[in-house]
Amino acid sequence: MRTRFYNPSKLEISFARAVKDLTQQLETKLDEGERVINTESIHDADNPMVIFKLEDKEGDLHEVVVQIIQRPDSVVK
């Protein structure tokens, strides 16, 4: 079935939810002393986002944003 709506598409939303659900597994891949403080999902944006709030070894706070972008079917080969 061809995707008709991309802003956001159901696939983008499902993928963003799956990324958020993997937070604990992702945290195990960080260096010792680094951790995920919070995760925020924005599913209703044109391109859904998952925002990870992180703390490094020194206690500094950071954000990493994963934005989900589905290319139109006509672009995918």
GROMACS .gro file of N, CA, C and O in nm:
model
  308
    1MET      N    1   0.084  -0.119   0.000
    1MET     CA    2   0.000   0.000   0.000
    1MET      C    3   0.088   0.124   0.000
    1MET      O    4   0.183   0.133   0.075
    2ARG      N    5   0.056   0.216  -0.081
    2ARG     CA    6   0.130   0.342  -0.090
    2ARG      C    7   0.089   0.434   0.025
    2ARG      O    8  -0.028   0.446   0.059
    3THR      N    9   0.190   0.498   0.084
    3THR     CA   10   0.163   0.594   0.190
    3THR      C   11   0.107   0.721   0.127
    3THR      O   12   0.161   0.771   0.030
    4ARG      N   13  -0.001   0.769   0.184
    4ARG     CA   14  -0.064   0.890   0.131
    4ARG      C   15  -0.037   1.012   0.218
    4ARG      O   16  -0.038   1.124   0.170
    5PHE      N   17  -0.014   0.990   0.347
    5PHE     CA   18   0.007   1.101   0.439
    5PHE      C   19   0.140   1.085   0.510
    5PHE      O   20   0.168   0.981   0.569
    6TYR      N   21   0.222   1.188   0.504
    6TYR     CA   22   0.356   1.183   0.562
    6TYR      C   23   0.376   1.282   0.676
    6TYR      O   24   0.487   1.294   0.725
    7ASN      N   25   0.275   1.353   0.715
    7ASN     CA   26   0.296   1.464   0.807
    7ASN      C   27   0.217   1.454   0.936
    7ASN      O   28   0.127   1.532   0.957
    8PRO      N   29   0.247   1.370   1.028
    8PRO     CA   30   0.341   1.258   1.020
    8PRO      C   31   0.271   1.133   0.971
    8PRO      O   32   0.149   1.121   0.980
    9SER      N   33   0.349   1.040   0.923
    9SER     CA   34   0.292   0.912   0.879
    9SER      C   35   0.277   0.819   0.999
    9SER      O   36   0.344   0.837   1.102
   10LYS      N   37   0.193   0.717   0.984
   10LYS     CA   38   0.177   0.618   1.092
   10LYS      C   39   0.308   0.546   1.119
   10LYS      O   40   0.340   0.515   1.234
   11LEU      N   41   0.385   0.521   1.013
   11LEU     CA   42   0.514   0.453   1.029
   11LEU      C   43   0.612   0.539   1.110
   11LEU      O   44   0.682   0.488   1.197
   12GLU      N   45   0.616   0.669   1.082
   12GLU     CA   46   0.702   0.759   1.159
   12GLU      C   47   0.665   0.757   1.307
   12GLU      O   48   0.753   0.749   1.393
   13ILE      N   49   0.537   0.762   1.336
   13ILE     CA   50   0.491   0.763   1.475
   13ILE      C   51   0.526   0.631   1.544
   13ILE      O   52   0.579   0.630   1.655
   14SER      N   53   0.501   0.520   1.478
   14SER     CA   54   0.534   0.389   1.536
   14SER      C   55   0.683   0.376   1.561
   14SER      O   56   0.726   0.323   1.664
   15PHE      N   57   0.763   0.423   1.466
   15PHE     CA   58   0.908   0.414   1.481
   15PHE      C   59   0.957   0.502   1.596
   15PHE      O   60   1.042   0.461   1.675
   16ALA      N   61   0.901   0.621   1.610
   16ALA     CA   62   0.938   0.710   1.720
   16ALA      C   63   0.903   0.647   1.855
   16ALA      O   64   0.982   0.653   1.950
   17ARG      N   65   0.787   0.584   1.862
   17ARG     CA   66   0.749   0.515   1.987
   17ARG      C   67   0.845   0.400   2.018
   17ARG      O   68   0.882   0.378   2.133
   18ALA      N   69   0.885   0.327   1.915
   18ALA     CA   70   0.978   0.215   1.934
   18ALA      C   71   1.113   0.266   1.984
   18ALA      O   72   1.173   0.205   2.074
   19VAL      N   73   1.161   0.377   1.929
   19VAL     CA   74   1.289   0.434   1.974
   19VAL      C   75   1.279   0.473   2.122
   19VAL      O   76   1.369   0.443   2.201
   20LYS      N   77   1.169   0.536   2.160
   20LYS     CA   78   1.152   0.573   2.301
   20LYS      C   79   1.148   0.450   2.391
   20LYS      O   80   1.208   0.448   2.498
   21ASP      N   81   1.082   0.345   2.345
   21ASP     CA   82   1.073   0.221   2.423
   21ASP      C   83   1.209   0.155   2.443
   21ASP      O   84   1.226   0.075   2.534
   22LEU      N   85   1.305   0.188   2.359
   22LEU     CA   86   1.439   0.130   2.369
   22LEU      C   87   1.532   0.208   2.461
   22LEU      O   88   1.651   0.178   2.469
   23THR      N   89   1.479   0.306   2.534
   23THR     CA   90   1.562   0.392   2.617
   23THR      C   91   1.653   0.313   2.710
   23THR      O   92   1.773   0.342   2.719
   24GLN      N   93   1.602   0.216   2.779
   24GLN     CA   94   1.685   0.141   2.874
   24GLN      C   95   1.798   0.066   2.804
   24GLN      O   96   1.912   0.064   2.853
   25GLN      N   97   1.770   0.007   2.689
   25GLN     CA   98   1.875  -0.062   2.615
   25GLN      C   99   1.979   0.036   2.563
   25GLN      O  100   2.099   0.007   2.563
   26LEU      N  101   1.935   0.153   2.517
   26LEU     CA  102   2.029   0.254   2.469
   26LEU      C  103   2.121   0.302   2.582
   26LEU      O  104   2.240   0.322   2.561
   27GLU      N  105   2.065   0.317   2.701
   27GLU     CA  106   2.145   0.363   2.814
   27GLU      C  107   2.259   0.265   2.845
   27GLU      O  108   2.368   0.307   2.884
   28THR      N  109   2.237   0.137   2.825
   28THR     CA  110   2.343   0.039   2.852
   28THR      C  111   2.460   0.053   2.754
   28THR      O  112   2.568   0.003   2.780
   29LYS      N  113   2.439   0.120   2.642
   29LYS     CA  114   2.544   0.140   2.542
   29LYS      C  115   2.627   0.265   2.568
   29LYS      O  116   2.728   0.288   2.502
   30LEU      N  117   2.585   0.349   2.663
   30LEU     CA  118   2.659   0.469   2.697
   30LEU      C  119   2.781   0.432   2.781
   30LEU      O  120   2.788   0.324   2.840
   31ASP      N  121   2.878   0.522   2.786
   31ASP     CA  122   2.996   0.499   2.869
   31ASP      C  123   2.958   0.498   3.016
   31ASP      O  124   2.855   0.556   3.056
   32GLU      N  125   3.040   0.435   3.097
   32GLU     CA  126   3.017   0.429   3.241
   32GLU      C  127   3.005   0.570   3.298
   32GLU      O  128   3.082   0.658   3.264
   33GLY      N  129   2.904   0.590   3.381
   33GLY     CA  130   2.882   0.720   3.441
   33GLY      C  131   2.789   0.810   3.362
   33GLY      O  132   2.748   0.915   3.412
   34GLU      N  133   2.756   0.773   3.241
   34GLU     CA  134   2.662   0.850   3.161
   34GLU      C  135   2.525   0.783   3.172
   34GLU      O  136   2.514   0.661   3.177
   35ARG      N  137   2.420   0.866   3.177
   35ARG     CA  138   2.287   0.808   3.192
   35ARG      C  139   2.181   0.894   3.128
   35ARG      O  140   2.200   1.014   3.105
   36VAL      N  141   2.067   0.830   3.100
   36VAL     CA  142   1.951   0.899   3.046
   36VAL      C  143   1.869   0.948   3.165
   36VAL      O  144   1.828   0.870   3.249
   37ILE      N  145   1.847   1.078   3.171
   37ILE     CA  146   1.769   1.138   3.280
   37ILE      C  147   1.620   1.136   3.248
   37ILE      O  148   1.537   1.108   3.333
   38ASN      N  149   1.586   1.165   3.122
   38ASN     CA  150   1.445   1.174   3.082
   38ASN      C  151   1.436   1.154   2.932
   38ASN      O  152   1.532   1.180   2.859
   39THR      N  153   1.321   1.108   2.886
   39THR     CA  154   1.295   1.094   2.744
   39THR      C  155   1.160   1.157   2.715
   39THR      O  156   1.062   1.132   2.786
   40GLU      N  157   1.157   1.240   2.612
   40GLU     CA  158   1.032   1.307   2.573
   40GLU      C  159   1.003   1.275   2.427
   40GLU      O  160   1.094   1.281   2.343
   41SER      N  161   0.880   1.241   2.398
   41SER     CA  162   0.840   1.213   2.260
   41SER      C  163   0.745   1.321   2.211
   41SER      O  164   0.655   1.364   2.283
   42ILE      N  165   0.765   1.361   2.088
   42ILE     CA  166   0.674   1.453   2.021
   42ILE      C  167   0.627   1.381   1.895
   42ILE      O  168   0.700   1.375   1.795
   43HIS      N  169   0.508   1.322   1.903
   43HIS     CA  170   0.460   1.238   1.794
   43HIS      C  171   0.374   1.313   1.693
   43HIS      O  172   0.356   1.265   1.581
   44ASP      N  173   0.322   1.429   1.729
   44ASP     CA  174   0.229   1.498   1.639
   44ASP      C  175   0.298   1.601   1.551
   44ASP      O  176   0.233   1.672   1.476
   45ALA      N  177   0.431   1.608   1.556
   45ALA     CA  178   0.505   1.701   1.470
   45ALA      C  179   0.512   1.644   1.329
   45ALA      O  180   0.494   1.524   1.307
   46ASP      N  181   0.542   1.729   1.231
   46ASP     CA  182   0.558   1.686   1.093
   46ASP      C  183   0.655   1.567   1.087
   46ASP      O  184   0.629   1.468   1.022
   47ASN      N  185   0.767   1.580   1.155
   47ASN     CA  186   0.864   1.471   1.169
   47ASN      C  187   0.878   1.443   1.318
   47ASN      O  188   0.940   1.521   1.390
   48PRO      N  189   0.819   1.333   1.366
   48PRO     CA  190   0.822   1.304   1.509
   48PRO      C  191   0.964   1.304   1.565
   48PRO      O  192   1.061   1.275   1.494
   49MET      N  193   0.975   1.339   1.694
   49MET     CA  194   1.104   1.348   1.760
   49MET      C  195   1.102   1.272   1.890
   49MET      O  196   0.998   1.261   1.954
   50VAL      N  197   1.219   1.223   1.927
   50VAL     CA  198   1.241   1.168   2.060
   50VAL      C  199   1.360   1.245   2.116
   50VAL      O  200   1.467   1.247   2.055
   51ILE      N  201   1.338   1.311   2.229
   51ILE     CA  202   1.441   1.394   2.290
   51ILE      C  203   1.492   1.322   2.414
   51ILE      O  204   1.416   1.292   2.506
   52PHE      N  205   1.622   1.294   2.414
   52PHE     CA  206   1.686   1.228   2.526
   52PHE      C  207   1.761   1.332   2.608
   52PHE      O  208   1.846   1.403   2.555
   53LYS      N  209   1.728   1.343   2.736
   53LYS     CA  210   1.802   1.430   2.827
   53LYS      C  211   1.904   1.341   2.897
   53LYS      O  212   1.868   1.241   2.960
   54LEU      N  213   2.031   1.375   2.882
   54LEU     CA  214   2.140   1.291   2.930
   54LEU      C  215   2.224   1.364   3.033
   54LEU      O  216   2.231   1.487   3.034
   55GLU      N  217   2.289   1.287   3.119
   55GLU     CA  218   2.385   1.339   3.214
   55GLU      C  219   2.518   1.270   3.188
   55GLU      O  220   2.523   1.147   3.179
   56ASP      N  221   2.626   1.349   3.175
   56ASP     CA  222   2.756   1.288   3.151
   56ASP      C  223   2.828   1.258   3.283
   56ASP      O  224   2.773   1.279   3.391
   57LYS      N  225   2.950   1.210   3.272
   57LYS     CA  226   3.028   1.169   3.389
   57LYS      C  227   3.052   1.282   3.487
   57LYS      O  228   3.067   1.260   3.607
   58GLU      N  229   3.059   1.405   3.436
   58GLU     CA  230   3.084   1.521   3.521
   58GLU      C  231   2.957   1.580   3.580
   58GLU      O  232   2.961   1.679   3.652
   59GLY      N  233   2.843   1.523   3.546
   59GLY     CA  234   2.716   1.572   3.596
   59GLY      C  235   2.653   1.679   3.509
   59GLY      O  236   2.551   1.737   3.546
   60ASP      N  237   2.714   1.710   3.393
   60ASP     CA  238   2.659   1.809   3.300
   60ASP      C  239   2.541   1.749   3.226
   60ASP      O  240   2.541   1.631   3.190
   61LEU      N  241   2.440   1.831   3.199
   61LEU     CA  242   2.320   1.787   3.128
   61LEU      C  243   2.331   1.818   2.979
   61LEU      O  244   2.386   1.921   2.940
   62HIS      N  245   2.278   1.727   2.898
   62HIS     CA  246   2.282   1.741   2.752
   62HIS      C  247   2.150   1.690   2.695
   62HIS      O  248   2.077   1.618   2.762
   63GLU      N  249   2.122   1.729   2.571
   63GLU     CA  250   2.007   1.676   2.499
   63GLU      C  251   2.052   1.621   2.365
   63GLU      O  252   2.134   1.682   2.296
   64VAL      N  253   1.999   1.504   2.331
   64VAL     CA  254   2.018   1.446   2.199
   64VAL      C  255   1.879   1.429   2.140
   64VAL      O  256   1.790   1.371   2.202
   65VAL      N  257   1.861   1.481   2.019
   65VAL     CA  258   1.731   1.476   1.954
   65VAL      C  259   1.737   1.380   1.835
   65VAL      O  260   1.823   1.395   1.747
   66VAL      N  261   1.648   1.283   1.834
   66VAL     CA  262   1.635   1.191   1.722
   66VAL      C  263   1.506   1.230   1.651
   66VAL      O  264   1.398   1.224   1.709
   67GLN      N  265   1.519   1.271   1.525
   67GLN     CA  266   1.403   1.312   1.447
   67GLN      C  267   1.378   1.206   1.340
   67GLN      O  268   1.471   1.166   1.269
   68ILE      N  269   1.254   1.161   1.329
   68ILE     CA  270   1.218   1.054   1.237
   68ILE      C  271   1.162   1.117   1.109
   68ILE      O  272   1.064   1.191   1.113
   69ILE      N  273   1.226   1.086   0.996
   69ILE     CA  274   1.184   1.141   0.867
   69ILE      C  275   1.165   1.025   0.770
   69ILE      O  276   1.259   0.952   0.741
   70GLN      N  277   1.043   1.008   0.722
   70GLN     CA  278   1.015   0.905   0.623
   70GLN      C  279   1.020   0.969   0.485
   70GLN      O  280   0.954   1.069   0.459
   71ARG      N  281   1.098   0.910   0.399
   71ARG     CA  282   1.105   0.959   0.261
   71ARG      C  283   0.983   0.911   0.184
   71ARG      O  284   0.934   0.800   0.205
   72PRO      N  285   0.934   0.994   0.091
   72PRO     CA  286   0.819   0.952   0.009
   72PRO      C  287   0.851   0.826  -0.070
   72PRO      O  288   0.967   0.803  -0.111
   73ASP      N  289   0.750   0.745  -0.095
   73ASP     CA  290   0.768   0.621  -0.170
   73ASP      C  291   0.838   0.643  -0.303
   73ASP      O  292   0.918   0.561  -0.347
   74SER      N  293   0.810   0.755  -0.367
   74SER     CA  294   0.867   0.782  -0.498
   74SER      C  295   1.020   0.803  -0.494
   74SER      O  296   1.088   0.788  -0.594
   75VAL      N  297   1.075   0.832  -0.375
   75VAL     CA  298   1.219   0.856  -0.359
   75VAL      C  299   1.293   0.726  -0.329
   75VAL      O  300   1.408   0.709  -0.365
   76VAL      N  301   1.226   0.632  -0.261
   76VAL     CA  302   1.288   0.507  -0.219
   76VAL      C  303   1.300   0.413  -0.339
   76VAL      O  304   1.203   0.389  -0.409
   77LYS      N  305   1.420   0.361  -0.359
   77LYS     CA  306   1.442   0.270  -0.473
   77LYS      C  307   1.472   0.132  -0.425
   77LYS      O  308   1.529   0.106  -0.328
   0.00000   0.00000   0.00000
